[in-house]
Amino acid sequence: MGLFDSFLNNNLNDWPGQKLEYIHQLDDLVDASFSVPQLIFKHSTRCSVSLFVLKEFKAQYGFSESDFTAHFLDLLKHRSISNAIEKQFEVVHQSPQLLVIKNGKAIAHASHENINNLILVDYLN
């Protein structure tokens, strides 16, 4: 792994939730969305735009675990999960991308710079 790769991948230490690494977590996420809205942040760990948006998202994120459960998906490691998300929620794959899941459905999504324009407070229970 090169220096640039190391820089990009070290950006998750302060992620405000959990990593989405196993397909069964998607079912758990959907079930949980009936009580707490779920966020899925899809990120390419080798893309500078994705890195910029991720940094800005984390800097602006001020919600608690009772507001949202935030999930991070590394697209390079887990593309099959991204494909399952696309199929299940009928949202075309983008990177970076943020989905808001509530009551088992994607009720909002945005990609690239529009992620940080999504007004998350509008989707609280």
mmCIF file of N, CA and C in Angstrom:
data_model
loop_
_atom_site.group_PDB
_atom_site.id
_atom_site.type_symbol
_atom_site.label_atom_id
_atom_site.label_comp_id
_atom_site.label_asym_id
_atom_site.label_seq_id
_atom_site.Cartn_x
_atom_site.Cartn_y
_atom_site.Cartn_z
ATOM 1 N N MET A 1 0.845 -1.171 0.000
ATOM 2 C CA MET A 1 0.000 0.000 0.000
ATOM 3 C C MET A 1 0.887 1.229 0.000
ATOM 4 N N GLY A 2 0.597 2.147 -0.913
ATOM 5 C CA GLY A 2 1.387 3.359 -1.021
ATOM 6 C C GLY A 2 0.991 4.399 0.020
ATOM 7 N N LEU A 3 1.763 5.436 0.087
ATOM 8 C CA LEU A 3 1.514 6.518 1.033
ATOM 9 C C LEU A 3 0.140 7.147 0.807
ATOM 10 N N PHE A 4 -0.226 7.382 -0.441
ATOM 11 C CA PHE A 4 -1.521 7.982 -0.756
ATOM 12 C C PHE A 4 -2.657 7.075 -0.311
ATOM 13 N N ASP A 5 -2.534 5.752 -0.581
ATOM 14 C CA ASP A 5 -3.543 4.790 -0.145
ATOM 15 C C ASP A 5 -3.670 4.797 1.369
ATOM 16 N N SER A 6 -2.561 4.850 2.053
ATOM 17 C CA SER A 6 -2.569 4.870 3.514
ATOM 18 C C SER A 6 -3.303 6.104 4.026
ATOM 19 N N PHE A 7 -3.062 7.249 3.419
ATOM 20 C CA PHE A 7 -3.734 8.485 3.805
ATOM 21 C C PHE A 7 -5.240 8.357 3.632
ATOM 22 N N LEU A 8 -5.676 7.832 2.505
ATOM 23 C CA LEU A 8 -7.103 7.702 2.237
ATOM 24 C C LEU A 8 -7.774 6.724 3.193
ATOM 25 N N ASN A 9 -7.119 5.625 3.521
ATOM 26 C CA ASN A 9 -7.732 4.590 4.337
ATOM 27 C C ASN A 9 -7.717 4.895 5.826
ATOM 28 N N ASN A 10 -6.911 5.819 6.280
ATOM 29 C CA ASN A 10 -6.841 6.144 7.700
ATOM 30 C C ASN A 10 -7.919 7.134 8.119
ATOM 31 N N ASN A 11 -8.872 7.386 7.300
ATOM 32 C CA ASN A 11 -9.864 8.411 7.553
ATOM 33 C C ASN A 11 -11.098 7.904 8.285
ATOM 34 N N LEU A 12 -11.093 6.671 8.765
ATOM 35 C CA LEU A 12 -12.295 6.094 9.346
ATOM 36 C C LEU A 12 -12.261 5.987 10.852
ATOM 37 N N ASN A 13 -11.188 6.421 11.475
ATOM 38 C CA ASN A 13 -11.072 6.292 12.922
ATOM 39 C C ASN A 13 -12.190 7.007 13.657
ATOM 40 N N ASP A 14 -12.706 8.071 13.095
ATOM 41 C CA ASP A 14 -13.745 8.836 13.766
ATOM 42 C C ASP A 14 -15.110 8.702 13.084
ATOM 43 N N TRP A 15 -15.339 7.596 12.382
ATOM 44 C CA TRP A 15 -16.642 7.377 11.754
ATOM 45 C C TRP A 15 -17.701 7.271 12.846
ATOM 46 N N PRO A 16 -18.839 7.971 12.717
ATOM 47 C CA PRO A 16 -19.833 8.031 13.792
ATOM 48 C C PRO A 16 -20.778 6.829 13.859
ATOM 49 N N GLY A 17 -20.361 5.684 13.400
ATOM 50 C CA GLY A 17 -21.242 4.520 13.408
ATOM 51 C C GLY A 17 -20.465 3.244 13.230
ATOM 52 N N GLN A 18 -20.968 2.398 12.344
ATOM 53 C CA GLN A 18 -20.367 1.091 12.149
ATOM 54 C C GLN A 18 -20.051 0.829 10.681
ATOM 55 N N LYS A 19 -19.141 -0.099 10.466
ATOM 56 C CA LYS A 19 -18.783 -0.488 9.106
ATOM 57 C C LYS A 19 -19.749 -1.556 8.612
ATOM 58 N N LEU A 20 -20.113 -1.455 7.360
ATOM 59 C CA LEU A 20 -20.976 -2.423 6.699
ATOM 60 C C LEU A 20 -20.059 -3.351 5.914
ATOM 61 N N GLU A 21 -19.864 -4.575 6.445
ATOM 62 C CA GLU A 21 -18.880 -5.485 5.863
ATOM 63 C C GLU A 21 -19.441 -6.845 5.469
ATOM 64 N N TYR A 22 -20.655 -7.156 5.906
ATOM 65 C CA TYR A 22 -21.247 -8.470 5.649
ATOM 66 C C TYR A 22 -22.670 -8.279 5.134
ATOM 67 N N ILE A 23 -23.036 -9.099 4.172
ATOM 68 C CA ILE A 23 -24.339 -8.965 3.524
ATOM 69 C C ILE A 23 -25.481 -9.095 4.519
ATOM 70 N N HIS A 24 -25.325 -9.930 5.557
ATOM 71 C CA HIS A 24 -26.406 -10.093 6.535
ATOM 72 C C HIS A 24 -26.655 -8.811 7.328
ATOM 73 N N GLN A 25 -25.675 -7.921 7.395
ATOM 74 C CA GLN A 25 -25.866 -6.648 8.080
ATOM 75 C C GLN A 25 -26.921 -5.798 7.365
ATOM 76 N N LEU A 26 -27.089 -6.011 6.086
ATOM 77 C CA LEU A 26 -28.088 -5.266 5.329
ATOM 78 C C LEU A 26 -29.488 -5.611 5.825
ATOM 79 N N ASP A 27 -29.755 -6.889 6.094
ATOM 80 C CA ASP A 27 -31.049 -7.293 6.644
ATOM 81 C C ASP A 27 -31.268 -6.688 8.025
ATOM 82 N N ASP A 28 -30.221 -6.696 8.850
ATOM 83 C CA ASP A 28 -30.310 -6.109 10.191
ATOM 84 C C ASP A 28 -30.579 -4.609 10.113
ATOM 85 N N LEU A 29 -29.926 -3.956 9.166
ATOM 86 C CA LEU A 29 -30.097 -2.523 8.950
ATOM 87 C C LEU A 29 -31.549 -2.210 8.567
ATOM 88 N N VAL A 30 -32.112 -3.000 7.664
ATOM 89 C CA VAL A 30 -33.501 -2.788 7.243
ATOM 90 C C VAL A 30 -34.439 -2.968 8.436
ATOM 91 N N ASP A 31 -34.246 -4.036 9.209
ATOM 92 C CA ASP A 31 -35.085 -4.260 10.393
ATOM 93 C C ASP A 31 -34.985 -3.088 11.368
ATOM 94 N N ALA A 32 -33.775 -2.606 11.604
ATOM 95 C CA ALA A 32 -33.560 -1.501 12.543
ATOM 96 C C ALA A 32 -34.176 -0.195 12.040
ATOM 97 N N SER A 33 -34.351 -0.076 10.714
ATOM 98 C CA SER A 33 -34.866 1.171 10.139
ATOM 99 C C SER A 33 -36.309 1.452 10.522
ATOM 100 N N PHE A 34 -36.992 0.456 11.096
ATOM 101 C CA PHE A 34 -38.369 0.671 11.538
ATOM 102 C C PHE A 34 -38.418 1.381 12.888
ATOM 103 N N SER A 35 -37.282 1.437 13.594
ATOM 104 C CA SER A 35 -37.258 2.148 14.871
ATOM 105 C C SER A 35 -36.320 3.360 14.848
ATOM 106 N N VAL A 36 -35.225 3.275 14.102
ATOM 107 C CA VAL A 36 -34.266 4.383 13.989
ATOM 108 C C VAL A 36 -33.849 4.495 12.518
ATOM 109 N N PRO A 37 -33.924 5.672 11.933
ATOM 110 C CA PRO A 37 -33.474 5.814 10.542
ATOM 111 C C PRO A 37 -32.001 5.409 10.409
ATOM 112 N N GLN A 38 -31.685 4.776 9.300
ATOM 113 C CA GLN A 38 -30.344 4.279 9.027
ATOM 114 C C GLN A 38 -29.730 5.084 7.891
ATOM 115 N N LEU A 39 -28.443 5.339 7.995
ATOM 116 C CA LEU A 39 -27.694 5.998 6.929
ATOM 117 C C LEU A 39 -26.678 5.015 6.377
ATOM 118 N N ILE A 40 -26.518 5.001 5.084
ATOM 119 C CA ILE A 40 -25.458 4.226 4.437
ATOM 120 C C ILE A 40 -24.605 5.195 3.645
ATOM 121 N N PHE A 41 -23.342 5.304 4.031
ATOM 122 C CA PHE A 41 -22.393 6.134 3.298
ATOM 123 C C PHE A 41 -21.514 5.199 2.481
ATOM 124 N N LYS A 42 -21.658 5.267 1.159
ATOM 125 C CA LYS A 42 -20.865 4.442 0.242
ATOM 126 C C LYS A 42 -19.662 5.262 -0.218
ATOM 127 N N HIS A 43 -18.480 4.702 0.000
ATOM 128 C CA HIS A 43 -17.243 5.467 -0.179
ATOM 129 C C HIS A 43 -16.202 4.654 -0.944
ATOM 130 N N SER A 44 -15.582 5.287 -1.910
ATOM 131 C CA SER A 44 -14.431 4.698 -2.577
ATOM 132 C C SER A 44 -13.180 5.206 -1.885
ATOM 133 N N THR A 45 -12.443 4.299 -1.275
ATOM 134 C CA THR A 45 -11.277 4.688 -0.478
ATOM 135 C C THR A 45 -10.115 5.194 -1.321
ATOM 136 N N ARG A 46 -10.227 5.156 -2.637
ATOM 137 C CA ARG A 46 -9.148 5.644 -3.503
ATOM 138 C C ARG A 46 -9.556 6.830 -4.355
ATOM 139 N N CYS A 47 -10.660 7.454 -4.000
ATOM 140 C CA CYS A 47 -11.172 8.574 -4.802
ATOM 141 C C CYS A 47 -11.056 9.861 -3.993
ATOM 142 N N SER A 48 -10.414 10.865 -4.555
ATOM 143 C CA SER A 48 -10.216 12.120 -3.829
ATOM 144 C C SER A 48 -11.532 12.859 -3.597
ATOM 145 N N VAL A 49 -12.467 12.787 -4.539
ATOM 146 C CA VAL A 49 -13.771 13.425 -4.343
ATOM 147 C C VAL A 49 -14.505 12.759 -3.186
ATOM 148 N N SER A 50 -14.475 11.439 -3.165
ATOM 149 C CA SER A 50 -15.120 10.701 -2.089
ATOM 150 C C SER A 50 -14.498 11.056 -0.740
ATOM 151 N N LEU A 51 -13.182 11.179 -0.718
ATOM 152 C CA LEU A 51 -12.483 11.540 0.513
ATOM 153 C C LEU A 51 -12.907 12.929 0.980
ATOM 154 N N PHE A 52 -12.958 13.884 0.084
ATOM 155 C CA PHE A 52 -13.358 15.246 0.425
ATOM 156 C C PHE A 52 -14.776 15.263 1.002
ATOM 157 N N VAL A 53 -15.700 14.576 0.342
ATOM 158 C CA VAL A 53 -17.097 14.554 0.787
ATOM 159 C C VAL A 53 -17.204 13.855 2.141
ATOM 160 N N LEU A 54 -16.471 12.762 2.318
ATOM 161 C CA LEU A 54 -16.483 12.049 3.590
ATOM 162 C C LEU A 54 -15.987 12.941 4.727
ATOM 163 N N LYS A 55 -14.885 13.635 4.514
ATOM 164 C CA LYS A 55 -14.351 14.532 5.549
ATOM 165 C C LYS A 55 -15.369 15.601 5.915
ATOM 166 N N GLU A 56 -15.989 16.201 4.920
ATOM 167 C CA GLU A 56 -16.981 17.243 5.171
ATOM 168 C C GLU A 56 -18.202 16.675 5.891
ATOM 169 N N PHE A 57 -18.637 15.479 5.477
ATOM 170 C CA PHE A 57 -19.779 14.829 6.120
ATOM 171 C C PHE A 57 -19.499 14.605 7.602
ATOM 172 N N LYS A 58 -18.339 14.029 7.905
ATOM 173 C CA LYS A 58 -17.992 13.754 9.299
ATOM 174 C C LYS A 58 -17.874 15.046 10.108
ATOM 175 N N ALA A 59 -17.343 16.095 9.521
ATOM 176 C CA ALA A 59 -17.187 17.363 10.232
ATOM 177 C C ALA A 59 -18.540 17.990 10.566
ATOM 178 N N GLN A 60 -19.530 17.793 9.705
ATOM 179 C CA GLN A 60 -20.849 18.391 9.907
ATOM 180 C C GLN A 60 -21.799 17.500 10.691
ATOM 181 N N TYR A 61 -21.476 16.215 10.794
ATOM 182 C CA TYR A 61 -22.396 15.249 11.409
ATOM 183 C C TYR A 61 -22.467 15.484 12.911
ATOM 184 N N GLY A 62 -23.659 15.770 13.413
ATOM 185 C CA GLY A 62 -23.799 16.047 14.833
ATOM 186 C C GLY A 62 -24.926 15.266 15.474
ATOM 187 N N PHE A 63 -25.263 14.112 14.915
ATOM 188 C CA PHE A 63 -26.391 13.342 15.413
ATOM 189 C C PHE A 63 -25.933 12.249 16.369
ATOM 190 N N SER A 64 -26.846 11.819 17.220
ATOM 191 C CA SER A 64 -26.550 10.731 18.152
ATOM 192 C C SER A 64 -27.011 9.406 17.557
ATOM 193 N N GLU A 65 -26.656 8.312 18.218
ATOM 194 C CA GLU A 65 -27.075 6.981 17.766
ATOM 195 C C GLU A 65 -28.587 6.797 17.875
ATOM 196 N N SER A 66 -29.242 7.584 18.718
ATOM 197 C CA SER A 66 -30.702 7.490 18.806
ATOM 198 C C SER A 66 -31.385 8.259 17.672
ATOM 199 N N ASP A 67 -30.642 9.138 16.998
ATOM 200 C CA ASP A 67 -31.177 9.858 15.838
ATOM 201 C C ASP A 67 -31.059 9.007 14.576
ATOM 202 N N PHE A 68 -29.852 8.541 14.311
ATOM 203 C CA PHE A 68 -29.537 7.736 13.132
ATOM 204 C C PHE A 68 -28.520 6.676 13.527
ATOM 205 N N THR A 69 -28.536 5.578 12.809
ATOM 206 C CA THR A 69 -27.412 4.651 12.843
ATOM 207 C C THR A 69 -26.689 4.841 11.525
ATOM 208 N N ALA A 70 -25.427 5.207 11.595
ATOM 209 C CA ALA A 70 -24.642 5.501 10.400
ATOM 210 C C ALA A 70 -23.776 4.302 10.038
ATOM 211 N N HIS A 71 -23.879 3.860 8.798
ATOM 212 C CA HIS A 71 -23.117 2.719 8.297
ATOM 213 C C HIS A 71 -22.160 3.194 7.211
ATOM 214 N N PHE A 72 -20.949 2.687 7.249
ATOM 215 C CA PHE A 72 -19.927 3.028 6.274
ATOM 216 C C PHE A 72 -19.650 1.814 5.400
ATOM 217 N N LEU A 73 -19.704 1.988 4.089
ATOM 218 C CA LEU A 73 -19.431 0.904 3.154
ATOM 219 C C LEU A 73 -18.221 1.251 2.294
ATOM 220 N N ASP A 74 -17.165 0.460 2.431
ATOM 221 C CA ASP A 74 -15.966 0.570 1.598
ATOM 222 C C ASP A 74 -16.271 -0.155 0.289
ATOM 223 N N LEU A 75 -16.460 0.616 -0.767
ATOM 224 C CA LEU A 75 -16.865 0.040 -2.053
ATOM 225 C C LEU A 75 -15.806 -0.854 -2.675
ATOM 226 N N LEU A 76 -14.546 -0.585 -2.427
ATOM 227 C CA LEU A 76 -13.503 -1.406 -3.025
ATOM 228 C C LEU A 76 -13.455 -2.794 -2.399
ATOM 229 N N LYS A 77 -13.741 -2.867 -1.120
ATOM 230 C CA LYS A 77 -13.714 -4.161 -0.428
ATOM 231 C C LYS A 77 -15.041 -4.901 -0.527
ATOM 232 N N HIS A 78 -16.139 -4.179 -0.658
ATOM 233 C CA HIS A 78 -17.463 -4.801 -0.534
ATOM 234 C C HIS A 78 -18.418 -4.358 -1.641
ATOM 235 N N ARG A 79 -17.988 -4.463 -2.866
ATOM 236 C CA ARG A 79 -18.835 -4.052 -3.998
ATOM 237 C C ARG A 79 -20.105 -4.888 -4.076
ATOM 238 N N SER A 80 -20.042 -6.160 -3.662
ATOM 239 C CA SER A 80 -21.239 -7.011 -3.711
ATOM 240 C C SER A 80 -22.334 -6.469 -2.789
ATOM 241 N N ILE A 81 -21.955 -5.872 -1.668
ATOM 242 C CA ILE A 81 -22.948 -5.271 -0.773
ATOM 243 C C ILE A 81 -23.555 -4.039 -1.442
ATOM 244 N N SER A 82 -22.739 -3.255 -2.115
ATOM 245 C CA SER A 82 -23.249 -2.101 -2.849
ATOM 246 C C SER A 82 -24.236 -2.542 -3.921
ATOM 247 N N ASN A 83 -23.928 -3.615 -4.612
ATOM 248 C CA ASN A 83 -24.842 -4.141 -5.632
ATOM 249 C C ASN A 83 -26.171 -4.561 -5.006
ATOM 250 N N ALA A 84 -26.108 -5.192 -3.822
ATOM 251 C CA ALA A 84 -27.328 -5.604 -3.119
ATOM 252 C C ALA A 84 -28.137 -4.381 -2.679
ATOM 253 N N ILE A 85 -27.461 -3.335 -2.250
ATOM 254 C CA ILE A 85 -28.137 -2.088 -1.859
ATOM 255 C C ILE A 85 -28.856 -1.494 -3.066
ATOM 256 N N GLU A 86 -28.180 -1.464 -4.189
ATOM 257 C CA GLU A 86 -28.771 -0.921 -5.418
ATOM 258 C C GLU A 86 -30.046 -1.675 -5.786
ATOM 259 N N LYS A 87 -29.983 -2.992 -5.707
ATOM 260 C CA LYS A 87 -31.129 -3.825 -6.071
ATOM 261 C C LYS A 87 -32.265 -3.691 -5.053
ATOM 262 N N GLN A 88 -31.934 -3.792 -3.770
ATOM 263 C CA GLN A 88 -32.962 -3.780 -2.737
ATOM 264 C C GLN A 88 -33.675 -2.441 -2.628
ATOM 265 N N PHE A 89 -32.929 -1.345 -2.725
ATOM 266 C CA PHE A 89 -33.520 -0.026 -2.518
ATOM 267 C C PHE A 89 -33.811 0.721 -3.817
ATOM 268 N N GLU A 90 -33.490 0.106 -4.945
ATOM 269 C CA GLU A 90 -33.757 0.669 -6.272
ATOM 270 C C GLU A 90 -33.156 2.070 -6.428
ATOM 271 N N VAL A 91 -31.900 2.185 -5.986
ATOM 272 C CA VAL A 91 -31.143 3.429 -6.094
ATOM 273 C C VAL A 91 -29.881 3.125 -6.890
ATOM 274 N N VAL A 92 -29.712 3.762 -8.024
ATOM 275 C CA VAL A 92 -28.559 3.534 -8.885
ATOM 276 C C VAL A 92 -27.272 3.834 -8.135
ATOM 277 N N HIS A 93 -26.306 2.948 -8.262
ATOM 278 C CA HIS A 93 -25.018 3.083 -7.580
ATOM 279 C C HIS A 93 -24.294 4.356 -7.988
ATOM 280 N N GLN A 94 -23.792 5.066 -6.983
ATOM 281 C CA GLN A 94 -22.925 6.224 -7.169
ATOM 282 C C GLN A 94 -21.804 6.116 -6.137
ATOM 283 N N SER A 95 -20.776 6.890 -6.315
ATOM 284 C CA SER A 95 -19.699 6.928 -5.328
ATOM 285 C C SER A 95 -19.071 8.318 -5.354
ATOM 286 N N PRO A 96 -19.063 8.973 -4.214
ATOM 287 C CA PRO A 96 -19.675 8.587 -2.953
ATOM 288 C C PRO A 96 -21.190 8.759 -3.013
ATOM 289 N N GLN A 97 -21.858 8.125 -2.060
ATOM 290 C CA GLN A 97 -23.315 8.177 -2.034
ATOM 291 C C GLN A 97 -23.795 8.011 -0.596
ATOM 292 N N LEU A 98 -24.863 8.703 -0.253
ATOM 293 C CA LEU A 98 -25.497 8.564 1.051
ATOM 294 C C LEU A 98 -26.957 8.205 0.839
ATOM 295 N N LEU A 99 -27.400 7.168 1.538
ATOM 296 C CA LEU A 99 -28.800 6.768 1.501
ATOM 297 C C LEU A 99 -29.381 6.897 2.892
ATOM 298 N N VAL A 100 -30.626 7.346 2.967
ATOM 299 C CA VAL A 100 -31.378 7.376 4.215
ATOM 300 C C VAL A 100 -32.429 6.278 4.106
ATOM 301 N N ILE A 101 -32.369 5.320 5.043
ATOM 302 C CA ILE A 101 -33.284 4.180 5.039
ATOM 303 C C ILE A 101 -34.213 4.321 6.238
ATOM 304 N N LYS A 102 -35.509 4.297 5.965
ATOM 305 C CA LYS A 102 -36.505 4.408 7.026
ATOM 306 C C LYS A 102 -37.682 3.512 6.676
ATOM 307 N N ASN A 103 -38.146 2.755 7.667
ATOM 308 C CA ASN A 103 -39.258 1.820 7.463
ATOM 309 C C ASN A 103 -39.014 0.883 6.278
ATOM 310 N N GLY A 104 -37.751 0.452 6.156
ATOM 311 C CA GLY A 104 -37.390 -0.534 5.148
ATOM 312 C C GLY A 104 -37.177 -0.004 3.750
ATOM 313 N N LYS A 105 -37.278 1.298 3.562
ATOM 314 C CA LYS A 105 -37.168 1.880 2.222
ATOM 315 C C LYS A 105 -36.156 3.023 2.202
ATOM 316 N N ALA A 106 -35.553 3.238 1.045
ATOM 317 C CA ALA A 106 -34.686 4.405 0.843
ATOM 318 C C ALA A 106 -35.597 5.602 0.623
ATOM 319 N N ILE A 107 -35.617 6.502 1.593
ATOM 320 C CA ILE A 107 -36.502 7.666 1.489
ATOM 321 C C ILE A 107 -35.778 8.894 0.956
ATOM 322 N N ALA A 108 -34.440 8.820 0.909
ATOM 323 C CA ALA A 108 -33.646 9.910 0.343
ATOM 324 C C ALA A 108 -32.274 9.367 -0.010
ATOM 325 N N HIS A 109 -31.659 9.991 -0.977
ATOM 326 C CA HIS A 109 -30.286 9.643 -1.332
ATOM 327 C C HIS A 109 -29.668 10.815 -2.081
ATOM 328 N N ALA A 110 -28.352 10.867 -2.000
ATOM 329 C CA ALA A 110 -27.609 11.911 -2.700
ATOM 330 C C ALA A 110 -26.224 11.376 -3.010
ATOM 331 N N SER A 111 -25.590 11.984 -3.984
ATOM 332 C CA SER A 111 -24.234 11.558 -4.329
ATOM 333 C C SER A 111 -23.332 12.771 -4.488
ATOM 334 N N HIS A 112 -22.059 12.480 -4.447
ATOM 335 C CA HIS A 112 -21.004 13.474 -4.604
ATOM 336 C C HIS A 112 -21.229 14.668 -3.669
ATOM 337 N N GLU A 113 -21.034 15.884 -4.151
ATOM 338 C CA GLU A 113 -21.134 17.062 -3.299
ATOM 339 C C GLU A 113 -22.535 17.279 -2.742
ATOM 340 N N ASN A 114 -23.543 16.694 -3.376
ATOM 341 C CA ASN A 114 -24.921 16.854 -2.901
ATOM 342 C C ASN A 114 -25.177 16.126 -1.582
ATOM 343 N N ILE A 115 -24.289 15.225 -1.189
ATOM 344 C CA ILE A 115 -24.448 14.517 0.086
ATOM 345 C C ILE A 115 -24.540 15.515 1.226
ATOM 346 N N ASN A 116 -23.673 16.474 1.234
ATOM 347 C CA ASN A 116 -23.633 17.420 2.346
ATOM 348 C C ASN A 116 -24.702 18.504 2.244
ATOM 349 N N ASN A 117 -25.491 18.475 1.181
ATOM 350 C CA ASN A 117 -26.643 19.367 1.057
ATOM 351 C C ASN A 117 -27.932 18.687 1.520
ATOM 352 N N LEU A 118 -27.872 17.387 1.786
ATOM 353 C CA LEU A 118 -29.040 16.646 2.251
ATOM 354 C C LEU A 118 -29.349 17.082 3.688
ATOM 355 N N ILE A 119 -30.554 17.522 3.947
ATOM 356 C CA ILE A 119 -30.942 18.017 5.270
ATOM 357 C C ILE A 119 -31.418 16.819 6.102
ATOM 358 N N LEU A 120 -30.489 16.201 6.830
ATOM 359 C CA LEU A 120 -30.782 14.968 7.546
ATOM 360 C C LEU A 120 -31.830 15.144 8.648
ATOM 361 N N VAL A 121 -31.898 16.304 9.243
ATOM 362 C CA VAL A 121 -32.863 16.530 10.315
ATOM 363 C C VAL A 121 -34.295 16.309 9.815
ATOM 364 N N ASP A 122 -34.518 16.466 8.529
ATOM 365 C CA ASP A 122 -35.848 16.243 7.944
ATOM 366 C C ASP A 122 -36.285 14.784 8.020
ATOM 367 N N TYR A 123 -35.344 13.872 8.267
ATOM 368 C CA TYR A 123 -35.647 12.442 8.251
ATOM 369 C C TYR A 123 -35.625 11.796 9.627
ATOM 370 N N LEU A 124 -35.551 12.605 10.656
ATOM 371 C CA LEU A 124 -35.584 12.074 12.021
ATOM 372 C C LEU A 124 -36.987 11.571 12.336
ATOM 373 N N ASN A 125 -37.059 10.608 13.261
ATOM 374 C CA ASN A 125 -38.374 10.080 13.672
ATOM 375 C C ASN A 125 -39.216 11.142 14.322
#
